[in-house]
C-alpha positions as protocol buffer text, in pm:
chain_id: "A"
residue {
  index: 1
  type: MET
  ca { x: 1032 y: 2702 z: 899 }
}
residue {
  index: 2
  type: GLU
  ca { x: 840 y: 2377 z: 851 }
}
residue {
  index: 3
  type: TRP
  ca { x: 660 y: 2400 z: 1184 }
}
residue {
  index: 4
  type: SER
  ca { x: 537 y: 2752 z: 1106 }
}
residue {
  index: 5
  type: LEU
  ca { x: 389 y: 2631 z: 776 }
}
residue {
  index: 6
  type: GLY
  ca { x: 221 y: 2343 z: 958 }
}
residue {
  index: 7
  type: ILE
  ca { x: 70 y: 2572 z: 1221 }
}
residue {
  index: 8
  type: GLY
  ca { x: -40 y: 2818 z: 953 }
}
residue {
  index: 9
  type: ALA
  ca { x: -203 y: 2537 z: 758 }
}
residue {
  index: 10
  type: LEU
  ca { x: -384 y: 2417 z: 1070 }
}
residue {
  index: 11
  type: VAL
  ca { x: -513 y: 2766 z: 1144 }
}
residue {
  index: 12
  type: LEU
  ca { x: -629 y: 2819 z: 784 }
}
residue {
  index: 13
  type: PHE
  ca { x: -801 y: 2481 z: 779 }
}
residue {
  index: 14
  type: THR
  ca { x: -982 y: 2551 z: 1106 }
}
residue {
  index: 15
  type: VAL
  ca { x: -1096 y: 2896 z: 992 }
}
residue {
  index: 16
  type: GLY
  ca { x: -1207 y: 2753 z: 656 }
}
residue {
  index: 17
  type: ILE
  ca { x: -1414 y: 2473 z: 806 }
}
residue {
  index: 18
  type: ILE
  ca { x: -1581 y: 2696 z: 1065 }
}
residue {
  index: 19
  type: GLY
  ca { x: -1644 y: 2972 z: 810 }
}
residue {
  index: 20
  type: GLN
  ca { x: -1797 y: 2727 z: 565 }
}
residue {
  index: 21
  type: ALA
  ca { x: -2024 y: 2587 z: 837 }
}
residue {
  index: 22
  type: PHE
  ca { x: -2161 y: 2933 z: 917 }
}
residue {
  index: 23
  type: GLU
  ca { x: -2196 y: 3018 z: 548 }
}
residue {
  index: 24
  type: MET
  ca { x: -2384 y: 2697 z: 473 }
}
residue {
  index: 25
  type: GLY
  ca { x: -2617 y: 2766 z: 762 }
}
residue {
  index: 26
  type: ARG
  ca { x: -2693 y: 3109 z: 615 }
}
residue {
  index: 27
  type: ILE
  ca { x: -2742 y: 2961 z: 268 }
}
residue {
  index: 28
  type: ARG
  ca { x: -2975 y: 2691 z: 400 }
}
residue {
  index: 29
  type: LYS
  ca { x: -3186 y: 2943 z: 593 }
}
residue {
  index: 30
  type: SER
  ca { x: -3215 y: 3171 z: 292 }
}
residue {
  index: 31
  type: THR
  ca { x: -3307 y: 2901 z: 39 }
}
residue {
  index: 32
  type: THR
  ca { x: -3532 y: 2655 z: 224 }
}
residue {
  index: 33
  type: ILE
  ca { x: -3906 y: 2672 z: 252 }
}
residue {
  index: 34
  type: ASP
  ca { x: -4092 y: 2549 z: 561 }
}
residue {
  index: 35
  type: GLY
  ca { x: -4093 y: 2171 z: 571 }
}
residue {
  index: 36
  type: GLU
  ca { x: -3829 y: 2139 z: 297 }
}
residue {
  index: 37
  type: LEU
  ca { x: -3492 y: 1988 z: 377 }
}
residue {
  index: 38
  type: GLY
  ca { x: -3168 y: 2145 z: 258 }
}
residue {
  index: 39
  type: SER
  ca { x: -3073 y: 2084 z: -102 }
}
residue {
  index: 40
  type: PRO
  ca { x: -2744 y: 1916 z: -201 }
}
residue {
  index: 41
  type: LYS
  ca { x: -2690 y: 2216 z: -428 }
}
residue {
  index: 42
  type: ILE
  ca { x: -2582 y: 2428 z: -130 }
}
residue {
  index: 43
  type: PHE
  ca { x: -2237 y: 2268 z: -158 }
}
residue {
  index: 44
  type: LEU
  ca { x: -2205 y: 2416 z: -507 }
}
residue {
  index: 45
  type: ASP
  ca { x: -2322 y: 2765 z: -411 }
}
residue {
  index: 46
  type: LYS
  ca { x: -2082 y: 3039 z: -523 }
}
residue {
  index: 47
  type: ARG
  ca { x: -2063 y: 3179 z: -168 }
}
residue {
  index: 48
  type: ASN
  ca { x: -1871 y: 2866 z: -64 }
}
residue {
  index: 49
  type: ILE
  ca { x: -1586 y: 2915 z: -313 }
}
residue {
  index: 50
  type: LYS
  ca { x: -1380 y: 3134 z: -80 }
}
residue {
  index: 51
  type: TRP
  ca { x: -1400 y: 2870 z: 195 }
}
residue {
  index: 52
  type: TYR
  ca { x: -1307 y: 2590 z: -43 }
}
residue {
  index: 53
  type: GLY
  ca { x: -1010 y: 2796 z: -157 }
}
residue {
  index: 54
  type: LEU
  ca { x: -898 y: 2853 z: 202 }
}
residue {
  index: 55
  type: ILE
  ca { x: -926 y: 2483 z: 281 }
}
residue {
  index: 56
  type: GLY
  ca { x: -736 y: 2395 z: -37 }
}
residue {
  index: 57
  type: LEU
  ca { x: -460 y: 2643 z: 48 }
}
residue {
  index: 58
  type: SER
  ca { x: -427 y: 2491 z: 393 }
}
residue {
  index: 59
  type: ILE
  ca { x: -388 y: 2143 z: 245 }
}
residue {
  index: 60
  type: ILE
  ca { x: -115 y: 2269 z: 11 }
}
residue {
  index: 61
  type: LEU
  ca { x: 68 y: 2441 z: 299 }
}
residue {
  index: 62
  type: TRP
  ca { x: 43 y: 2126 z: 510 }
}
residue {
  index: 63
  type: TYR
  ca { x: 191 y: 1921 z: 226 }
}
residue {
  index: 64
  type: LEU
  ca { x: 476 y: 2171 z: 182 }
}
residue {
  index: 65
  type: SER
  ca { x: 551 y: 2166 z: 553 }
}
residue {
  index: 66
  type: GLN
  ca { x: 595 y: 1786 z: 547 }
}
residue {
  index: 67
  type: ASN
  ca { x: 867 y: 1788 z: 279 }
}
C-alpha cells in the first residue's frame, strides 16, 4: 500500500510541475508587453491555484506513504 501512495505522489507531483510550467508560460505570454520582463505576480495568478493544489496533494501523499 505504501509504495502505491509513493508512486501516486510522484506522478501527481510531476504532472503538477509540468502543468504549472505550461500555465505560467501562457500567463507570461498573455500579460507581457514587448520588451517587458515577466512580473513576479504571475506566481499569484488564480490560474495557478489548481497546480499548487496538485503539488500540495502530492506532498501530503508522499508524507503518508513514508509513515
